[in-house]
Tab-separated table of C-alpha atoms in Angstrom:
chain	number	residue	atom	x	y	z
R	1	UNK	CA	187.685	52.039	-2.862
R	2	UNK	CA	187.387	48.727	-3.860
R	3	UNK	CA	189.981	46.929	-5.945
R	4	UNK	CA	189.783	43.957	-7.878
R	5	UNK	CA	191.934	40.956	-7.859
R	6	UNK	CA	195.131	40.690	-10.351
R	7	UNK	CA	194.289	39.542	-13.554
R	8	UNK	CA	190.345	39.438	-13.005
R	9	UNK	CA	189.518	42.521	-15.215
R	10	UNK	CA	192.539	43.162	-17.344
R	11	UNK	CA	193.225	39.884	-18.063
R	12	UNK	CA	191.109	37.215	-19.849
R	13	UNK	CA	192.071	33.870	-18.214
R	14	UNK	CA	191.433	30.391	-20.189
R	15	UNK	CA	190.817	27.125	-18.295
R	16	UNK	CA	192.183	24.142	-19.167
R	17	UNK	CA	191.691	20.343	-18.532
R	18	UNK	CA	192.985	17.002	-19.324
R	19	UNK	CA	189.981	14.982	-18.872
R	20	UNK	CA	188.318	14.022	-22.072
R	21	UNK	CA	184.540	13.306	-22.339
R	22	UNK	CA	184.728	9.829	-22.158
R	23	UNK	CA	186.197	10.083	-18.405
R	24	UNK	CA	183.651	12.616	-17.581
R	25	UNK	CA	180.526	10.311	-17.960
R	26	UNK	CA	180.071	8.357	-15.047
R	27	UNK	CA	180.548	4.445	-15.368
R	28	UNK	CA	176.554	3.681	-14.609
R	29	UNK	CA	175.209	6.652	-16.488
R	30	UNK	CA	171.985	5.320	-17.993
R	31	UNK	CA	172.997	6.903	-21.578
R	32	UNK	CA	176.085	4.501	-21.619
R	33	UNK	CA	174.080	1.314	-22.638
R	34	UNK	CA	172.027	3.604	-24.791
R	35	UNK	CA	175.283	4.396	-26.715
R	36	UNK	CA	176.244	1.026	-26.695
R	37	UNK	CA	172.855	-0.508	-28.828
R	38	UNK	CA	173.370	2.760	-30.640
R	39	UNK	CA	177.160	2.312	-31.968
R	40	UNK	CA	176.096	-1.750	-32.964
R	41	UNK	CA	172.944	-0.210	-34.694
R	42	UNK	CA	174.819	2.231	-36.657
R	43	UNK	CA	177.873	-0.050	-37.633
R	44	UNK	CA	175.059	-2.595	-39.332
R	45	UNK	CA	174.144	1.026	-41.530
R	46	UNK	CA	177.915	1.729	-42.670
R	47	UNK	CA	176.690	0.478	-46.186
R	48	UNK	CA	172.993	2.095	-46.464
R	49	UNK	CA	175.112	5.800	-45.284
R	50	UNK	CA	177.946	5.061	-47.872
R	51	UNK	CA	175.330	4.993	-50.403
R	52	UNK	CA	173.583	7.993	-49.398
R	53	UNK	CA	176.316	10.473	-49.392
R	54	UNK	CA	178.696	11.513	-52.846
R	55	UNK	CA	182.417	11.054	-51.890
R	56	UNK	CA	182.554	14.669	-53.922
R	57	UNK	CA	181.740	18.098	-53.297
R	58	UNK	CA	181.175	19.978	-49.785
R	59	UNK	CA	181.724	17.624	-46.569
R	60	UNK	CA	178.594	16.909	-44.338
R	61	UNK	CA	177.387	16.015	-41.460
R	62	UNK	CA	178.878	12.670	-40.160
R	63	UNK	CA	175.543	10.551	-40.624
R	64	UNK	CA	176.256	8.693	-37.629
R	65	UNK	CA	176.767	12.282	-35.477
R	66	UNK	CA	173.304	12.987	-36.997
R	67	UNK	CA	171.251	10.060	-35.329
R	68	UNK	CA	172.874	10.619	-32.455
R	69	UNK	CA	171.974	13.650	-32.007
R	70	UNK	CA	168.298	13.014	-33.202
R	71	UNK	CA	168.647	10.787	-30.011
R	72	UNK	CA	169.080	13.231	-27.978
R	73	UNK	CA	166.733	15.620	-29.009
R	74	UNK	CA	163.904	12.677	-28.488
R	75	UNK	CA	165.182	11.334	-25.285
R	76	UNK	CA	165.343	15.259	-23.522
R	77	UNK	CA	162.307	16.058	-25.196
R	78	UNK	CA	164.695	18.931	-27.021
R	79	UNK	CA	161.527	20.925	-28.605
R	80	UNK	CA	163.928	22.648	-31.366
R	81	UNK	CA	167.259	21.974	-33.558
R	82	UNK	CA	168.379	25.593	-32.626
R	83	UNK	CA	168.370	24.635	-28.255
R	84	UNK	CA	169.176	20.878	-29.476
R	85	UNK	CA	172.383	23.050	-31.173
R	86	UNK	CA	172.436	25.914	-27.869
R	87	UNK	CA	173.033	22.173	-25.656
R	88	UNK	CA	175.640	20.767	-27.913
R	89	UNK	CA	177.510	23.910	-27.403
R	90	UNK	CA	178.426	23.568	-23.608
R	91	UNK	CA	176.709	20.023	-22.648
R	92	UNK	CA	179.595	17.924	-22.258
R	93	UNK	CA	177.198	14.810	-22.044
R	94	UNK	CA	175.485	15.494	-25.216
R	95	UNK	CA	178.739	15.875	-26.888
R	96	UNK	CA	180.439	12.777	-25.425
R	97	UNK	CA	177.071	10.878	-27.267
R	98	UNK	CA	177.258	12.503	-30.547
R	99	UNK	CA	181.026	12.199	-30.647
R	100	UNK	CA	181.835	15.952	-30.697
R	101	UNK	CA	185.513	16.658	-29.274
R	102	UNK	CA	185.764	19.404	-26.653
R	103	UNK	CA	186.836	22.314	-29.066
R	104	UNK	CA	184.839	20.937	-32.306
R	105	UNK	CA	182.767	23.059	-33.347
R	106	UNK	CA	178.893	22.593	-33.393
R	107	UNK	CA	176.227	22.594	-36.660
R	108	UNK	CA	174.133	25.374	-37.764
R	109	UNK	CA	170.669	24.684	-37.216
R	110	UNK	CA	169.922	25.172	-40.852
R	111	UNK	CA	172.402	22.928	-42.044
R	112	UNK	CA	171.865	20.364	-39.804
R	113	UNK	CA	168.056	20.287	-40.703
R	114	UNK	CA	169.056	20.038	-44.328
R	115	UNK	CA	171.278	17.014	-43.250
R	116	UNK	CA	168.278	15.693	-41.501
R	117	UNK	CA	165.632	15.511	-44.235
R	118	UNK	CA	168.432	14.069	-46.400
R	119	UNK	CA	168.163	10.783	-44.073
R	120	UNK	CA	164.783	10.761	-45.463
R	121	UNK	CA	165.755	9.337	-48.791
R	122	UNK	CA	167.130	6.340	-47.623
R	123	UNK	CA	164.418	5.048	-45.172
R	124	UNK	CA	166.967	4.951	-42.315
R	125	UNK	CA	164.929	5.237	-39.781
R	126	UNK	CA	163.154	1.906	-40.503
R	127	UNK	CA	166.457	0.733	-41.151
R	128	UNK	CA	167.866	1.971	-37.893
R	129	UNK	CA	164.465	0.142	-36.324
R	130	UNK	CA	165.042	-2.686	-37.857
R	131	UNK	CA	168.601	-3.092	-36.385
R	132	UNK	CA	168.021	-2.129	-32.782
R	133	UNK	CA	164.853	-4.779	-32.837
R	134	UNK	CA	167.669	-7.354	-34.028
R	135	UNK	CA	169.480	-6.478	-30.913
R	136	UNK	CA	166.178	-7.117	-28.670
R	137	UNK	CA	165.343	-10.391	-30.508
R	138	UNK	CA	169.291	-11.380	-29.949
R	139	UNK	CA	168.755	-10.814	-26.052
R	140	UNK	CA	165.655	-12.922	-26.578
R	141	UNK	CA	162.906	-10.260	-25.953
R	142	UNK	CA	160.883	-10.312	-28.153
R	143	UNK	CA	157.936	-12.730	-28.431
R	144	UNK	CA	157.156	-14.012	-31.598
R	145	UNK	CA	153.088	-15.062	-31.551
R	146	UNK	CA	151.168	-12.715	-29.333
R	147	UNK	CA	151.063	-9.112	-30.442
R	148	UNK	CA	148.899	-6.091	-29.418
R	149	UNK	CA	148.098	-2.928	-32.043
R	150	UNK	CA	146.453	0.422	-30.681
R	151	UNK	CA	146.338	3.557	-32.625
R	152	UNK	CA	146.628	7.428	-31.693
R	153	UNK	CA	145.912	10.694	-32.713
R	154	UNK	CA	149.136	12.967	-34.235
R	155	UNK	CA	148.367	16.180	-34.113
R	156	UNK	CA	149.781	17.936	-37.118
R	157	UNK	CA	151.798	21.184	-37.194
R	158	UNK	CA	148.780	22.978	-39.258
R	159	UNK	CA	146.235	25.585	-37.290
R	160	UNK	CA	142.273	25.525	-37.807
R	161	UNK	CA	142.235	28.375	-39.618
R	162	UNK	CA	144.414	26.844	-42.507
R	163	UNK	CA	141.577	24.523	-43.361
R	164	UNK	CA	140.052	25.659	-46.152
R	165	UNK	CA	137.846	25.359	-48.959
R	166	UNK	CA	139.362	23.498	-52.133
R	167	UNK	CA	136.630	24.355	-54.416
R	168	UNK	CA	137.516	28.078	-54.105
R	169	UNK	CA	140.677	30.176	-53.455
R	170	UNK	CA	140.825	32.256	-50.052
R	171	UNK	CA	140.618	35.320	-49.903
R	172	UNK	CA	143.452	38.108	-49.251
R	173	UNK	CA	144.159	38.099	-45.694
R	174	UNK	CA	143.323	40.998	-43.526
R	175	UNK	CA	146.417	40.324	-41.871
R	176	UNK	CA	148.772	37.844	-43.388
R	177	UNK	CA	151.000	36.996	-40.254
R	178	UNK	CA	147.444	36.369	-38.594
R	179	UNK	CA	144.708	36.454	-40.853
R	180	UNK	CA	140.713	36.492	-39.198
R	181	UNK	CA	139.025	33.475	-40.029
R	182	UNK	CA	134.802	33.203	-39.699
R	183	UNK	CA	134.271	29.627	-39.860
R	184	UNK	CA	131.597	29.051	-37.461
R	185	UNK	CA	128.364	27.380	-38.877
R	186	UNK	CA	130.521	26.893	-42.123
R	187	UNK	CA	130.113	22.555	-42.475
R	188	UNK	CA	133.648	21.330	-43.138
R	189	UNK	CA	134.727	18.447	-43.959
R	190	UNK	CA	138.089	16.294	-45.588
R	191	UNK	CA	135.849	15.941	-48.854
R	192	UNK	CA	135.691	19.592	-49.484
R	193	UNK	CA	138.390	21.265	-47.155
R	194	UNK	CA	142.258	21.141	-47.029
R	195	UNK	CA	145.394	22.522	-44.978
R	196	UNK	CA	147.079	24.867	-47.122
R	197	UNK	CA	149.972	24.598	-44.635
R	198	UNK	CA	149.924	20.841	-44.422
R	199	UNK	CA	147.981	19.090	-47.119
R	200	UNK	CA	148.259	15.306	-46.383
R	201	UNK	CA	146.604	16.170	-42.611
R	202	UNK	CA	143.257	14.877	-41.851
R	203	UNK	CA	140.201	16.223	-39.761
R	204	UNK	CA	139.982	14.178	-37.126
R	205	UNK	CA	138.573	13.208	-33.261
R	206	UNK	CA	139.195	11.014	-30.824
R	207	UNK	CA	136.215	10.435	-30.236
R	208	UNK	CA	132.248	12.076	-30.109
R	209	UNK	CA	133.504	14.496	-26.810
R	210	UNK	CA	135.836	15.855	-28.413
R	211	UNK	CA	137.298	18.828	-30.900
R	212	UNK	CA	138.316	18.273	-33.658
R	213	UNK	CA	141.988	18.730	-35.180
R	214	UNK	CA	144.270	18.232	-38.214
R	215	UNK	CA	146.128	15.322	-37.354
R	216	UNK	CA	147.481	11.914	-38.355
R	217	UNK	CA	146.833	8.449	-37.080
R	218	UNK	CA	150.053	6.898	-35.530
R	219	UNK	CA	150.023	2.938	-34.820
R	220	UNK	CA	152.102	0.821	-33.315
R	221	UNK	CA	152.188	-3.206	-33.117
R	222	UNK	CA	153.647	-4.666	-29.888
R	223	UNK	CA	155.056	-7.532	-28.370
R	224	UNK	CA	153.516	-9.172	-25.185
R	225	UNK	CA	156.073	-10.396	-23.903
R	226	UNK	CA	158.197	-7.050	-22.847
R	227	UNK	CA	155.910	-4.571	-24.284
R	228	UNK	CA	158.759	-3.254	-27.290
R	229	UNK	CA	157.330	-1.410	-30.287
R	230	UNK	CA	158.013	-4.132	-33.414
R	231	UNK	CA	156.670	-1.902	-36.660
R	232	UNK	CA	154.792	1.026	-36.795
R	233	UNK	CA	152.642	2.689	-39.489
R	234	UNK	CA	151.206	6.139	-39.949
R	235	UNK	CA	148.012	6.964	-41.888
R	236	UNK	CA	145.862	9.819	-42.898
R	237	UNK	CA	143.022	9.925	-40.351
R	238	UNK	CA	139.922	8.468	-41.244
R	239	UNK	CA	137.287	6.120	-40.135
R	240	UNK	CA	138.756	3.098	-40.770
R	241	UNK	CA	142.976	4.532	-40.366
R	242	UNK	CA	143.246	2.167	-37.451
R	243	UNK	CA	141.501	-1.332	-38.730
R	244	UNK	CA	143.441	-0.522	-41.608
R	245	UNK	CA	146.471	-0.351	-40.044
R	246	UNK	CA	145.862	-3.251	-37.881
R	247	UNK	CA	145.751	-5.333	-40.811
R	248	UNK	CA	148.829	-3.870	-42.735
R	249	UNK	CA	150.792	-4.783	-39.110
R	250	UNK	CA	149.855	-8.062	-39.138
R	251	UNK	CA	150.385	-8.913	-42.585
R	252	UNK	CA	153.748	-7.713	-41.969
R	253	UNK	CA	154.973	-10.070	-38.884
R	254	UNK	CA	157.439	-12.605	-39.798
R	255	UNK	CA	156.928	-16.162	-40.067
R	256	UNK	CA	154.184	-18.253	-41.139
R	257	UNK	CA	152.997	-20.059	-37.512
R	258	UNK	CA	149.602	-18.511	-36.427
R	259	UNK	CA	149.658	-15.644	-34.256
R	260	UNK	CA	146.988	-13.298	-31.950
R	261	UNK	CA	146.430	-9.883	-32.328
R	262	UNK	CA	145.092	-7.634	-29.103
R	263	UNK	CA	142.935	-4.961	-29.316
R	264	UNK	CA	140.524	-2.576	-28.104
R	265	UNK	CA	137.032	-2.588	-28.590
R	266	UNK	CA	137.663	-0.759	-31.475
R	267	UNK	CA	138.503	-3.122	-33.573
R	268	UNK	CA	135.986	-5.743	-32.916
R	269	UNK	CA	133.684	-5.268	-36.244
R	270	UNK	CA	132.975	-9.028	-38.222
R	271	UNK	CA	135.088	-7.775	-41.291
R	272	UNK	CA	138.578	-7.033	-39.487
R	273	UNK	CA	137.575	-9.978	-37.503
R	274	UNK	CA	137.075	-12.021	-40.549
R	275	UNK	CA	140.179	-10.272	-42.488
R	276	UNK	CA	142.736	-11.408	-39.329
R	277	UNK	CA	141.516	-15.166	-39.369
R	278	UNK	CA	142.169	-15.217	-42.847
R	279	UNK	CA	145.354	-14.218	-42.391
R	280	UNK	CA	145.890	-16.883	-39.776
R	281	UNK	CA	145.527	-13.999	-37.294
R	282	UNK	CA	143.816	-14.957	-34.214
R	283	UNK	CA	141.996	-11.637	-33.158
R	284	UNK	CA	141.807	-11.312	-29.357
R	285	UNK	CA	139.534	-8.088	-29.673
R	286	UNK	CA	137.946	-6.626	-26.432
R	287	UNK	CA	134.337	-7.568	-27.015
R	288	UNK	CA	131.680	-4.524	-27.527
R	289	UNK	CA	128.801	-5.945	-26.661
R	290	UNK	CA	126.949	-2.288	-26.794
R	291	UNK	CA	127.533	-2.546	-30.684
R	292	UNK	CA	124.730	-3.353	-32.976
R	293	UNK	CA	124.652	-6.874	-34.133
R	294	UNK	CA	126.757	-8.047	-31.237
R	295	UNK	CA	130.283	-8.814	-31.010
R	296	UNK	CA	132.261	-10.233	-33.751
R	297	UNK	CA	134.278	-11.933	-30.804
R	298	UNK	CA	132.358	-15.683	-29.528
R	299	UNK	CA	133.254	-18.141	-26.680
R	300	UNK	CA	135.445	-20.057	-29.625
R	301	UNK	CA	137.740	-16.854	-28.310
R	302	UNK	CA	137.141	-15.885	-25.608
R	303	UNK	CA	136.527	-19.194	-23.925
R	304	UNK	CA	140.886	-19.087	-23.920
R	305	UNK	CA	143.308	-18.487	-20.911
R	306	UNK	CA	145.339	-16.998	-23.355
R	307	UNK	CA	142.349	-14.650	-24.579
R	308	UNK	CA	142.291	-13.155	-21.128
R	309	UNK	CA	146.004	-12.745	-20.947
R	310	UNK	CA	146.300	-10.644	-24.352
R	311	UNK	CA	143.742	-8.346	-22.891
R	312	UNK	CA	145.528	-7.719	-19.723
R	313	UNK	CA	149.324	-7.428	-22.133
R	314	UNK	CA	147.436	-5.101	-24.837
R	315	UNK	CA	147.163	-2.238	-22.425
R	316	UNK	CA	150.693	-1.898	-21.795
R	317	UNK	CA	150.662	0.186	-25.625
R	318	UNK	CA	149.228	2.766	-23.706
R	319	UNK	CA	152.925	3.273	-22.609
R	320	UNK	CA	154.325	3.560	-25.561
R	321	UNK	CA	151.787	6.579	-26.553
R	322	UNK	CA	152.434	8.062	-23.243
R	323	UNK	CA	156.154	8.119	-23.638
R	324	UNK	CA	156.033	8.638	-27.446
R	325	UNK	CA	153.524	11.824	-26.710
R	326	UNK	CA	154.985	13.389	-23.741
R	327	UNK	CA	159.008	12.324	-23.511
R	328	UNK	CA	158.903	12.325	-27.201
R	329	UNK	CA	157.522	15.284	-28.099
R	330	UNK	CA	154.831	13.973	-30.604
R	331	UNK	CA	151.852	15.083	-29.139
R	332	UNK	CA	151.646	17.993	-31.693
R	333	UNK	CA	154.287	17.086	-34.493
R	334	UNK	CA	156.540	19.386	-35.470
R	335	UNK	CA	156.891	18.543	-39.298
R	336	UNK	CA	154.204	18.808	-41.792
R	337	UNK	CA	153.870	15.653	-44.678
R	338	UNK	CA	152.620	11.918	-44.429
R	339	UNK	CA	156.027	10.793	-45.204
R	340	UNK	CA	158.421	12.889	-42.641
R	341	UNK	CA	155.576	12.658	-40.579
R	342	UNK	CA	155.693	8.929	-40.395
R	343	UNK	CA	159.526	9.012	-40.385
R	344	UNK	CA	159.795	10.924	-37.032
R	345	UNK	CA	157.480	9.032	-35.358
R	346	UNK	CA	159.139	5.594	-36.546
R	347	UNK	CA	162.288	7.136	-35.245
R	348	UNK	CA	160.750	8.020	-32.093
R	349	UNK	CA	159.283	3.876	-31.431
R	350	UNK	CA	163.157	3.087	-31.989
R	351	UNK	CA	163.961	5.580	-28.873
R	352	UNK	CA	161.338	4.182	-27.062
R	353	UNK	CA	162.855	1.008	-27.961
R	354	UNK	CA	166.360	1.689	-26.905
R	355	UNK	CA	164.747	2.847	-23.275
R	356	UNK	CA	162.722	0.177	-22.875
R	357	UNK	CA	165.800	-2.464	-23.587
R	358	UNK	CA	168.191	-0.531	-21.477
R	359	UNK	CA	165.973	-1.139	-18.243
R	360	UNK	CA	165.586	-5.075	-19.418
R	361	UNK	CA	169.047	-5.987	-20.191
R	362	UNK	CA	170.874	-3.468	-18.006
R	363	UNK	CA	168.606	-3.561	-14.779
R	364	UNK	CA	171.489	-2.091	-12.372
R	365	UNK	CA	171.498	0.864	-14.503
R	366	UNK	CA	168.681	3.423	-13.284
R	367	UNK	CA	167.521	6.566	-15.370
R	368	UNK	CA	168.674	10.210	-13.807
């Protein structure tokens, strides 16, 4: 008959070891520069976290522990809180980032989701943009006159059959954990339906091929020079979301020296054209010559070396949506509301951000 070893069965042995985290992580682990641009970032936001949380009543999460960890969950595409929580438990990696020691013990997923929106009340994540961008404009990055803006569809955490009428109440579901929903030959539109599970979405297509779905319109503004994400905006979806948004970017680039603005052929109508030259915007907007009335965009433009260059830089935003999308996890959102909504996806430009710098300043260093 078979025996088993001493101690294997009757006893319950514990393992021990005297190496922290810190000694664990390899020296040319791509997360260690990360960390690095991370810890500067969140030094500069001692004061905006001081004011955020009461010195009174029960303790919190560490704000700084909470970014971190947000960080994570965008940069291993982490689809939950409860298996970004599961990976904190035993992931000695994740916890040498956050700044968990080995025996500390790890959130509940409901209070650190409560933490989480509380972040929202302070605009931190366009504060903790703002602060890693300083970094890339330090390590001269950034350029500070050519530009590209693109837009791209969010889809939001709502399903089809929660766009309804607002005219009228629904009736009682058949089944309320899955209610049947005729809406087929039923014209619906933003003017007369709404989400009742996320109000501020939008109907919305990428274009005439395709379905529609609830979503919002993410943009981003770009640099040319190393393709980094330098402001962001999120709208409700609509025909004109992404001109709109183009011109909200611009007017928000520092400085007062003229700068140009890339773009798709989207954007080349004669009032955003007219809107960016007023704003001493030079628009170097793909011409659509298919469009009726011509092109907005003349040989005073295009006739430019540096017309032809924008278009070749303004198709490295596709990268950014790519990464933002798939990496990210934003290709359906997982929060409903314009303004946590907007604040995710901000958050998720700085992570882009903090990849994207990591391969410029820290070439040696190569991702996993």
């Amino acid at each position: 008959m078979f025996q088993p070893m001493r101690g294997t069965d009757t006893q319950q042995s514990s393992m021990f070891s005297y190496l922290s985290p810190e000694e664990r992580v390899p020296v040319s682990h791509p997360l260690r520069p990360i960390r690095q641009m991370v810890d500067e970032a969140l030094l500069a936001l001692s004061p905006a976290f001081s004011r955020l949380y009461s010195a009174f009543g029960r303790p919190s999460i560490p704000p700084e522990k909470l970014l971190r960890a947000l960080l994570l969950q965008v940069l291993y595409t982490v689809r939950s809180e409860r298996m970004l929580m599961e990976q904190l438990e035993y992931n000695l990696l994740f916890r040498w980032f956050v700044g968990l020691n080995m025996d500390e013990a790890v959130w509940v997923p409901t209070v650190f989701t409560k933490n989480r929106d509380r972040l929202l009340e302070g605009d931190i994540a366009e504060k903790f943009f703002a602060h890693v961008l300083a970094q890339a404009r330090a390590a001269n990055l950034l350029s500070d006159e050519h530009f590209s803006v693109d837009g791209t569809l969010i889809e939001a955490w709502a399903s089809q059959k929660s766009f309804q009428r607002k005219d009228r109440p629904a009736p009682p579901p058949d089944d309320p954990g899955n209610p049947t929903v005729n809406f087929h030959g039923e014209k619906r539109s933003n003017e007369t339906h709404q989400s009742t599970t996320d109000p501020d979405a939008r109907l919305a297509r990428k274009s005439g091929g395709h379905e529609s779905k609830l979503a919002y319109c993410g943009n981003v503004l770009i640099e040319n020079r190393n393709g980094l994400v330098v402001d962001t905006a999120l709208l409700q979806c609509s025909g004109m979301a992404e001109r709109q948004a183009a011109i909200i970017l611009a007017e928000r680039v520092e400085g007062n020296e003229r700068i140009t603005l890339g773009a798709d052929k989207g954007y080349d109508t004669k009032d955003l054209v007219k809107e960016l030259r007023r704003r001493n915007v030079t628009p170097h907007v793909s011409q659509n010559t298919k469009r009726r009335g011509g092109s907005a965009i003349d040989g005073r433009t295009t006739r430019h070396e540096s017309y032809h260059v924008s278009q070749r830089k303004r198709k490295r935003i596709e990268e950014v949506f790519g990464w933002v999308k798939t990496i990210g996890t934003l290709r359906k959102t997982r929060h409903r509301g314009l303004e946590t909504v907007a604040w995710v996806f901000t958050f998720t430009a700085t992570a882009y951000n903090l990849v994207r710098m990591r391969n410029l300043i820290f070439p040696a260093v190569q991702s996993a």
